[in-house]
Amino acid sequence: MSLPFARHPRFTIFVVLALCGVFYLLSPGPAQYGYLSRPWKEYDGNLPARMERAHDIYDKLLKDRQGLIKKHGPHPKDIVNFPPDVAPWPPYTVWDYFPAAFNCPHEVDRLGALGDGGKWICGISRLARKRDCVVYSFGINYESSFEAQILGHTQDCQIYGYDFSVKSFGPEIPSNQAHRTHFHAFGLSGSDKHGPDDNPPMYTLESLMKMNGHKHIDLLKIDIEGWEFETLTTLLKPYVDSGEPLPFGQLSLEIHLWDKSFEYFLGWWEMLEAAGLRPFWTEPNLVYLIYNKKGTPDLAEYSFLNVKGDNIFIKDPPPPSRHPHGPA
């Protein structure tokens, strides 16, 4: 006795198509796994296309973060930064929720020493010949390999260094480039405190920029031993509220997670994102972990790109103007 599909080929085709349809409907689609909406080849090309691709990748990360919070929380207040090594042990640390998932649309280069002192920068080539290039560096600690390499990679960048714990930049600054550096023993804070009884004097970033006559900073480096939370909250909130772009193109930041809960850190980090900051590189400070025997990696270096406005890293500069009768 022959089976129905052996006697009727059309019936066989119908069954195969029906099964394929069922498998298609039951299989997890791209949205479930946060796949990108378009294939890679559709993004290749100019700077706007690369930026669009980077935004799509980061949007996927935001969905993944919410899923991870729900899995291990389900609420932020339920999550600890570094779960104890007891069963059942959740396989995560706080840093897993905040990967540097934004794609730098240019080359990524480490400037400065390999180890403590060096920073990862996106597109230093964009500043090579920028005439009004400005760099602010908070936290010198008498180690200036980062600043020295910026001088070496650029023609006109002026570097403003601030650190009340030392009296000058480190010895790495070459003497023939010292005229492009400016040091002050000031601290960065969320409020100005520089009266006769204030030692050390503290300034907001806004006050220092006004003092120096600057409206924009290309590279901003901050390493202020835990004060980044208060300082950046004060700095960023007006820009978040107004929607105006931040006055800097990139931020290199060492984050000190001491005594901060996951819920607090998440809210602070989401403020950075709302202001337009996107992390493109990170590395934990393992030297601190080993030498201080803390047991948990509380410190991490992050590099952020400001994706709002028209800074040199996210927008191509306009072509040079030409004289109507020929080159100017």
mmCIF file of C-alpha atoms in Angstrom:
data_model
loop_
_atom_site.group_PDB
_atom_site.id
_atom_site.type_symbol
_atom_site.label_atom_id
_atom_site.label_comp_id
_atom_site.label_asym_id
_atom_site.label_seq_id
_atom_site.Cartn_x
_atom_site.Cartn_y
_atom_site.Cartn_z
ATOM 1 C CA MET A 1 0.000 0.000 0.000
ATOM 2 C CA SER A 2 1.601 3.282 -1.107
ATOM 3 C CA LEU A 3 1.493 6.450 1.011
ATOM 4 C CA PRO A 4 -0.483 9.522 -0.202
ATOM 5 C CA PHE A 5 2.608 11.641 -0.896
ATOM 6 C CA ALA A 6 4.096 8.803 -2.969
ATOM 7 C CA ARG A 7 1.019 8.760 -5.230
ATOM 8 C CA HIS A 8 0.446 12.525 -5.419
ATOM 9 C CA PRO A 9 3.586 14.688 -6.003
ATOM 10 C CA ARG A 10 1.530 17.880 -5.585
ATOM 11 C CA PHE A 11 0.533 16.738 -2.126
ATOM 12 C CA THR A 12 4.204 16.206 -1.294
ATOM 13 C CA ILE A 13 5.094 19.738 -2.418
ATOM 14 C CA PHE A 14 2.244 21.148 -0.360
ATOM 15 C CA VAL A 15 3.448 19.336 2.788
ATOM 16 C CA VAL A 16 7.033 20.548 2.315
ATOM 17 C CA LEU A 17 5.936 24.153 1.833
ATOM 18 C CA ALA A 18 3.646 23.978 4.853
ATOM 19 C CA LEU A 19 6.454 22.642 7.063
ATOM 20 C CA CYS A 20 8.821 25.351 5.826
ATOM 21 C CA GLY A 21 6.240 27.977 6.726
ATOM 22 C CA VAL A 22 5.798 26.556 10.212
ATOM 23 C CA PHE A 23 9.561 26.493 10.849
ATOM 24 C CA TYR A 24 9.885 30.058 9.577
ATOM 25 C CA LEU A 25 7.147 31.333 11.868
ATOM 26 C CA LEU A 26 8.502 29.495 14.912
ATOM 27 C CA SER A 27 12.166 30.359 14.371
ATOM 28 C CA PRO A 28 13.594 33.358 16.290
ATOM 29 C CA GLY A 29 13.683 36.379 14.029
ATOM 30 C CA PRO A 30 16.356 39.085 13.823
ATOM 31 C CA ALA A 31 14.531 41.327 16.305
ATOM 32 C CA GLN A 32 14.740 38.677 19.037
ATOM 33 C CA TYR A 33 18.526 38.664 18.882
ATOM 34 C CA GLY A 34 18.908 42.373 18.165
ATOM 35 C CA TYR A 35 20.342 41.920 14.683
ATOM 36 C CA LEU A 36 21.041 45.007 12.631
ATOM 37 C CA SER A 37 18.300 46.126 10.294
ATOM 38 C CA ARG A 38 20.550 46.096 7.235
ATOM 39 C CA PRO A 39 23.580 44.071 6.092
ATOM 40 C CA TRP A 40 27.082 45.456 6.449
ATOM 41 C CA LYS A 41 27.610 46.172 2.753
ATOM 42 C CA GLU A 42 24.817 48.751 2.753
ATOM 43 C CA TYR A 43 26.714 50.871 5.295
ATOM 44 C CA ASP A 44 30.165 50.909 3.685
ATOM 45 C CA GLY A 45 31.344 54.222 2.350
ATOM 46 C CA ASN A 46 31.593 57.777 3.580
ATOM 47 C CA LEU A 47 31.616 59.197 7.094
ATOM 48 C CA PRO A 48 27.808 59.639 7.406
ATOM 49 C CA ALA A 49 27.329 55.995 6.416
ATOM 50 C CA ARG A 50 29.890 54.807 8.966
ATOM 51 C CA MET A 51 28.223 56.905 11.657
ATOM 52 C CA GLU A 52 24.839 55.430 10.787
ATOM 53 C CA ARG A 53 26.258 51.940 11.125
ATOM 54 C CA ALA A 54 27.803 52.815 14.516
ATOM 55 C CA HIS A 55 24.463 54.132 15.784
ATOM 56 C CA ASP A 56 22.679 50.939 14.718
ATOM 57 C CA ILE A 57 25.231 48.804 16.546
ATOM 58 C CA TYR A 58 24.860 50.872 19.705
ATOM 59 C CA ASP A 59 21.066 50.791 19.532
ATOM 60 C CA LYS A 60 21.311 46.996 19.594
ATOM 61 C CA LEU A 61 23.516 47.244 22.698
ATOM 62 C CA LEU A 62 20.899 49.342 24.509
ATOM 63 C CA LYS A 63 18.289 46.610 23.950
ATOM 64 C CA ASP A 64 20.745 43.928 25.066
ATOM 65 C CA ARG A 65 21.466 45.856 28.276
ATOM 66 C CA GLN A 66 17.799 45.966 29.188
ATOM 67 C CA GLY A 67 17.576 42.243 28.576
ATOM 68 C CA LEU A 68 20.565 41.547 30.823
ATOM 69 C CA ILE A 69 19.109 43.726 33.598
ATOM 70 C CA LYS A 70 15.829 41.849 33.378
ATOM 71 C CA LYS A 71 17.657 38.521 33.451
ATOM 72 C CA HIS A 72 19.818 39.199 36.512
ATOM 73 C CA GLY A 73 17.631 41.756 38.294
ATOM 74 C CA PRO A 74 14.930 41.980 37.205
ATOM 75 C CA HIS A 75 15.307 45.597 38.411
ATOM 76 C CA PRO A 76 18.494 47.709 38.615
ATOM 77 C CA LYS A 77 18.263 47.876 42.423
ATOM 78 C CA ASP A 78 18.508 44.070 42.533
ATOM 79 C CA ILE A 79 21.863 43.929 40.724
ATOM 80 C CA VAL A 80 25.213 44.038 42.511
ATOM 81 C CA ASN A 81 28.367 45.283 40.804
ATOM 82 C CA PHE A 82 30.472 42.213 41.512
ATOM 83 C CA PRO A 83 28.445 39.144 42.567
ATOM 84 C CA PRO A 84 30.023 37.041 45.318
ATOM 85 C CA ASP A 85 31.533 33.701 44.397
ATOM 86 C CA VAL A 86 28.731 31.605 45.823
ATOM 87 C CA ALA A 87 26.256 29.271 44.158
ATOM 88 C CA PRO A 88 24.369 30.070 42.094
ATOM 89 C CA TRP A 89 26.963 32.561 40.876
ATOM 90 C CA PRO A 90 25.673 35.074 38.274
ATOM 91 C CA PRO A 91 28.234 35.197 35.427
ATOM 92 C CA TYR A 92 28.623 38.970 35.089
ATOM 93 C CA THR A 93 30.256 42.077 36.499
ATOM 94 C CA VAL A 94 29.032 45.659 36.318
ATOM 95 C CA TRP A 95 31.255 46.383 33.325
ATOM 96 C CA ASP A 96 29.432 43.772 31.218
ATOM 97 C CA TYR A 97 26.410 46.074 31.119
ATOM 98 C CA PHE A 98 28.427 48.951 29.641
ATOM 99 C CA PRO A 99 30.635 47.668 26.814
ATOM 100 C CA ALA A 100 32.317 50.120 24.463
ATOM 101 C CA ALA A 101 30.023 49.188 21.594
ATOM 102 C CA PHE A 102 30.104 52.356 19.499
ATOM 103 C CA ASN A 103 32.266 52.028 16.391
ATOM 104 C CA CYS A 104 34.808 54.798 15.961
ATOM 105 C CA PRO A 105 34.415 55.879 12.304
ATOM 106 C CA HIS A 106 38.191 56.526 12.041
ATOM 107 C CA GLU A 107 41.411 54.878 13.180
ATOM 108 C CA VAL A 108 41.733 54.086 16.906
ATOM 109 C CA ASP A 109 45.169 54.747 18.362
ATOM 110 C CA ARG A 110 46.639 54.504 21.834
ATOM 111 C CA LEU A 111 48.519 57.681 22.666
ATOM 112 C CA GLY A 112 50.957 57.628 25.547
ATOM 113 C CA ALA A 113 52.580 54.885 27.556
ATOM 114 C CA LEU A 114 51.540 51.262 27.318
ATOM 115 C CA GLY A 115 50.066 50.946 30.786
ATOM 116 C CA ASP A 116 48.982 53.691 33.129
ATOM 117 C CA GLY A 117 49.057 57.057 31.370
ATOM 118 C CA GLY A 118 48.087 56.090 27.831
ATOM 119 C CA LYS A 119 44.635 56.792 26.355
ATOM 120 C CA TRP A 120 42.723 55.441 23.359
ATOM 121 C CA ILE A 121 41.764 58.138 20.855
ATOM 122 C CA CYS A 122 39.433 57.981 17.856
ATOM 123 C CA GLY A 123 40.765 59.690 14.732
ATOM 124 C CA ILE A 124 43.771 61.672 15.961
ATOM 125 C CA SER A 125 44.481 62.207 12.248
ATOM 126 C CA ARG A 126 41.461 64.519 12.147
ATOM 127 C CA LEU A 127 43.421 66.929 14.365
ATOM 128 C CA ALA A 128 46.761 66.666 12.552
ATOM 129 C CA ARG A 129 46.391 70.011 10.769
ATOM 130 C CA LYS A 130 43.451 71.557 12.631
ATOM 131 C CA ARG A 131 44.540 75.110 13.361
ATOM 132 C CA ASP A 132 42.257 75.764 16.344
ATOM 133 C CA CYS A 133 42.852 72.382 18.008
ATOM 134 C CA VAL A 134 42.382 72.489 21.792
ATOM 135 C CA VAL A 135 43.057 69.710 24.346
ATOM 136 C CA TYR A 136 42.248 69.812 28.085
ATOM 137 C CA SER A 137 43.901 67.291 30.406
ATOM 138 C CA PHE A 138 42.796 66.943 34.042
ATOM 139 C CA GLY A 139 45.009 64.704 36.170
ATOM 140 C CA ILE A 140 48.664 64.891 35.149
ATOM 141 C CA ASN A 141 50.409 63.136 38.044
ATOM 142 C CA TYR A 142 53.763 64.126 36.497
ATOM 143 C CA GLU A 143 53.290 61.603 33.642
ATOM 144 C CA SER A 144 52.719 63.306 30.303
ATOM 145 C CA SER A 145 53.334 60.662 27.646
ATOM 146 C CA PHE A 146 49.731 61.113 26.448
ATOM 147 C CA GLU A 147 50.111 64.856 26.016
ATOM 148 C CA ALA A 148 53.562 64.462 24.419
ATOM 149 C CA GLN A 149 52.224 62.142 21.727
ATOM 150 C CA ILE A 150 49.352 64.503 20.949
ATOM 151 C CA LEU A 151 51.974 67.190 20.320
ATOM 152 C CA GLY A 152 53.824 64.774 18.058
ATOM 153 C CA HIS A 153 50.724 63.863 16.048
ATOM 154 C CA THR A 154 49.489 67.416 15.494
ATOM 155 C CA GLN A 155 50.845 70.716 14.219
ATOM 156 C CA ASP A 156 48.823 73.271 16.145
ATOM 157 C CA CYS A 157 47.093 71.620 19.136
ATOM 158 C CA GLN A 158 47.342 73.650 22.321
ATOM 159 C CA ILE A 159 47.230 71.541 25.509
ATOM 160 C CA TYR A 160 45.890 72.876 28.813
ATOM 161 C CA GLY A 161 46.858 70.744 31.807
ATOM 162 C CA TYR A 162 45.394 70.890 35.314
ATOM 163 C CA ASP A 163 46.483 69.061 38.468
ATOM 164 C CA PHE A 164 46.817 70.522 41.969
ATOM 165 C CA SER A 165 48.975 67.604 43.162
ATOM 166 C CA VAL A 166 51.973 68.493 40.941
ATOM 167 C CA LYS A 167 53.654 71.670 39.735
ATOM 168 C CA SER A 168 54.066 71.015 36.019
ATOM 169 C CA PHE A 169 53.645 68.589 33.168
ATOM 170 C CA GLY A 170 55.827 65.489 33.246
ATOM 171 C CA PRO A 171 59.303 65.207 31.687
ATOM 172 C CA GLU A 172 57.920 63.631 28.513
ATOM 173 C CA ILE A 173 57.002 67.033 27.030
ATOM 174 C CA PRO A 174 59.776 67.925 24.537
ATOM 175 C CA SER A 175 61.355 71.318 25.150
ATOM 176 C CA ASN A 176 60.792 72.445 21.560
ATOM 177 C CA GLN A 177 57.014 71.921 21.992
ATOM 178 C CA ALA A 178 56.611 73.375 25.483
ATOM 179 C CA HIS A 179 55.194 76.587 24.006
ATOM 180 C CA ARG A 180 52.080 74.612 23.037
ATOM 181 C CA THR A 181 51.389 73.537 26.633
ATOM 182 C CA HIS A 182 49.812 75.491 29.480
ATOM 183 C CA PHE A 183 49.783 74.174 33.057
ATOM 184 C CA HIS A 184 47.853 75.320 36.142
ATOM 185 C CA ALA A 185 47.672 73.738 39.584
ATOM 186 C CA PHE A 186 43.865 73.861 39.602
ATOM 187 C CA GLY A 187 41.297 71.165 40.243
ATOM 188 C CA LEU A 188 38.162 70.345 38.234
ATOM 189 C CA SER A 189 34.925 70.430 40.205
ATOM 190 C CA GLY A 190 31.191 70.813 39.933
ATOM 191 C CA SER A 191 31.388 74.333 41.390
ATOM 192 C CA ASP A 192 33.896 77.182 41.530
ATOM 193 C CA LYS A 193 35.892 77.429 44.765
ATOM 194 C CA HIS A 194 38.885 79.685 44.276
ATOM 195 C CA GLY A 195 38.694 82.277 47.013
ATOM 196 C CA PRO A 196 41.544 83.286 49.362
ATOM 197 C CA ASP A 197 40.804 80.358 51.676
ATOM 198 C CA ASP A 198 40.364 77.733 48.961
ATOM 199 C CA ASN A 199 43.420 75.549 48.595
ATOM 200 C CA PRO A 200 43.595 74.055 46.067
ATOM 201 C CA PRO A 201 41.528 76.320 43.828
ATOM 202 C CA MET A 202 38.721 74.472 42.050
ATOM 203 C CA TYR A 203 36.988 75.450 38.822
ATOM 204 C CA THR A 204 34.190 74.143 36.653
ATOM 205 C CA LEU A 205 34.999 73.279 33.050
ATOM 206 C CA GLU A 206 32.785 76.160 31.938
ATOM 207 C CA SER A 207 34.774 78.639 34.028
ATOM 208 C CA LEU A 208 38.116 77.397 32.725
ATOM 209 C CA MET A 209 36.953 77.557 29.117
ATOM 210 C CA LYS A 210 35.740 81.104 29.656
ATOM 211 C CA MET A 211 39.054 82.009 31.312
ATOM 212 C CA ASN A 212 40.963 80.641 28.307
ATOM 213 C CA GLY A 213 38.617 82.088 25.691
ATOM 214 C CA HIS A 214 37.500 78.694 24.374
ATOM 215 C CA LYS A 215 34.095 77.652 23.104
ATOM 216 C CA HIS A 216 35.051 74.104 22.078
ATOM 217 C CA ILE A 217 37.520 71.425 23.188
ATOM 218 C CA ASP A 218 38.568 68.694 20.775
ATOM 219 C CA LEU A 219 39.925 66.212 23.320
ATOM 220 C CA LEU A 220 39.014 66.215 27.020
ATOM 221 C CA LYS A 221 40.858 63.892 29.423
ATOM 222 C CA ILE A 222 39.593 63.518 32.985
ATOM 223 C CA ASP A 223 41.175 61.455 35.763
ATOM 224 C CA ILE A 224 40.097 63.023 39.048
ATOM 225 C CA GLU A 225 39.934 60.073 41.458
ATOM 226 C CA GLY A 226 36.211 59.574 41.880
ATOM 227 C CA TRP A 227 35.061 63.182 41.558
ATOM 228 C CA GLU A 228 33.980 62.498 37.974
ATOM 229 C CA PHE A 229 30.465 61.620 39.135
ATOM 230 C CA GLU A 230 29.673 64.969 40.760
ATOM 231 C CA THR A 231 31.667 66.970 38.219
ATOM 232 C CA LEU A 232 30.149 65.440 35.095
ATOM 233 C CA THR A 233 26.645 65.507 36.553
ATOM 234 C CA THR A 234 26.937 69.271 37.042
ATOM 235 C CA LEU A 235 28.570 69.741 33.635
ATOM 236 C CA LEU A 236 26.228 67.589 31.545
ATOM 237 C CA LYS A 237 22.815 68.260 33.067
ATOM 238 C CA PRO A 238 22.263 71.669 31.390
ATOM 239 C CA TYR A 239 23.110 70.140 28.000
ATOM 240 C CA VAL A 240 20.805 67.178 28.576
ATOM 241 C CA ASP A 241 17.977 69.517 29.568
ATOM 242 C CA SER A 242 18.484 71.879 26.625
ATOM 243 C CA GLY A 243 19.426 69.339 23.968
ATOM 244 C CA GLU A 244 22.444 71.446 22.988
ATOM 245 C CA PRO A 245 25.642 69.563 22.012
ATOM 246 C CA LEU A 246 28.458 69.265 24.532
ATOM 247 C CA PRO A 247 31.417 71.643 24.098
ATOM 248 C CA PHE A 248 33.916 68.852 23.395
ATOM 249 C CA GLY A 249 34.449 66.196 20.733
ATOM 250 C CA GLN A 250 35.903 63.314 22.753
ATOM 251 C CA LEU A 251 36.174 62.358 26.402
ATOM 252 C CA SER A 252 38.842 60.074 27.899
ATOM 253 C CA LEU A 253 37.680 59.186 31.393
ATOM 254 C CA GLU A 254 38.874 56.934 34.184
ATOM 255 C CA ILE A 255 35.851 55.786 36.180
ATOM 256 C CA HIS A 256 36.302 54.988 39.871
ATOM 257 C CA LEU A 257 33.356 52.884 40.971
ATOM 258 C CA TRP A 258 34.122 53.082 44.683
ATOM 259 C CA ASP A 259 30.997 52.799 46.871
ATOM 260 C CA LYS A 260 28.599 53.296 43.943
ATOM 261 C CA SER A 261 25.600 50.980 43.546
ATOM 262 C CA PHE A 262 24.643 49.529 40.185
ATOM 263 C CA GLU A 263 21.392 51.499 40.206
ATOM 264 C CA TYR A 264 23.236 54.790 40.796
ATOM 265 C CA PHE A 265 25.872 54.046 38.175
ATOM 266 C CA LEU A 266 23.252 53.062 35.589
ATOM 267 C CA GLY A 267 21.431 56.368 36.045
ATOM 268 C CA TRP A 268 24.678 58.332 35.804
ATOM 269 C CA TRP A 269 25.787 56.413 32.705
ATOM 270 C CA GLU A 270 22.430 56.948 31.005
ATOM 271 C CA MET A 271 22.907 60.682 31.609
ATOM 272 C CA LEU A 272 26.187 60.482 29.676
ATOM 273 C CA GLU A 273 24.348 58.738 26.849
ATOM 274 C CA ALA A 274 21.545 61.312 26.882
ATOM 275 C CA ALA A 275 24.181 64.028 26.521
ATOM 276 C CA GLY A 276 25.471 62.341 23.359
ATOM 277 C CA LEU A 277 28.474 60.402 24.679
ATOM 278 C CA ARG A 278 29.107 56.952 23.194
ATOM 279 C CA PRO A 279 31.925 54.667 24.450
ATOM 280 C CA PHE A 280 34.172 53.293 21.709
ATOM 281 C CA TRP A 281 36.971 51.803 23.851
ATOM 282 C CA THR A 282 37.466 50.505 27.368
ATOM 283 C CA GLU A 283 39.991 48.660 29.486
ATOM 284 C CA PRO A 284 39.976 47.780 33.199
ATOM 285 C CA ASN A 285 42.684 49.181 35.430
ATOM 286 C CA LEU A 286 44.248 45.890 36.465
ATOM 287 C CA VAL A 287 47.353 47.564 37.904
ATOM 288 C CA TYR A 288 45.176 49.157 40.571
ATOM 289 C CA LEU A 289 43.484 45.803 41.204
ATOM 290 C CA ILE A 290 46.753 43.927 41.718
ATOM 291 C CA TYR A 291 48.697 46.480 43.736
ATOM 292 C CA ASN A 292 45.840 47.471 46.003
ATOM 293 C CA LYS A 293 44.506 43.919 46.379
ATOM 294 C CA LYS A 294 40.944 45.223 46.264
ATOM 295 C CA GLY A 295 39.502 41.956 44.997
ATOM 296 C CA THR A 296 37.215 43.700 42.513
ATOM 297 C CA PRO A 297 38.080 45.734 39.377
ATOM 298 C CA ASP A 298 36.556 49.033 40.515
ATOM 299 C CA LEU A 299 38.463 51.193 38.018
ATOM 300 C CA ALA A 300 38.062 51.258 34.239
ATOM 301 C CA GLU A 301 39.265 53.543 31.455
ATOM 302 C CA TYR A 302 36.659 54.604 28.899
ATOM 303 C CA SER A 303 36.926 56.661 25.724
ATOM 304 C CA PHE A 304 33.767 58.388 24.476
ATOM 305 C CA LEU A 305 32.829 60.072 21.217
ATOM 306 C CA ASN A 306 30.377 62.965 21.311
ATOM 307 C CA VAL A 307 27.812 62.157 18.609
ATOM 308 C CA LYS A 308 25.860 65.413 18.833
ATOM 309 C CA GLY A 309 26.666 68.625 17.010
ATOM 310 C CA ASP A 310 29.227 68.919 14.234
ATOM 311 C CA ASN A 311 32.610 68.250 15.850
ATOM 312 C CA ILE A 312 35.534 67.199 13.641
ATOM 313 C CA PHE A 313 35.221 63.505 14.527
ATOM 314 C CA ILE A 314 31.624 63.049 13.350
ATOM 315 C CA LYS A 315 31.300 65.600 10.541
ATOM 316 C CA ASP A 316 33.581 66.435 7.640
ATOM 317 C CA PRO A 317 34.676 70.076 7.658
ATOM 318 C CA PRO A 318 33.367 72.243 4.845
ATOM 319 C CA PRO A 319 35.680 72.566 1.822
ATOM 320 C CA PRO A 320 37.954 75.608 1.880
ATOM 321 C CA SER A 321 36.367 78.659 0.334
ATOM 322 C CA ARG A 322 37.767 79.834 -2.979
ATOM 323 C CA HIS A 323 38.231 83.356 -4.229
ATOM 324 C CA PRO A 324 35.854 84.120 -7.126
ATOM 325 C CA HIS A 325 38.873 84.942 -9.336
ATOM 326 C CA GLY A 326 40.925 81.934 -8.360
ATOM 327 C CA PRO A 327 42.598 80.429 -5.276
ATOM 328 C CA ALA A 328 42.826 82.820 -2.347
#
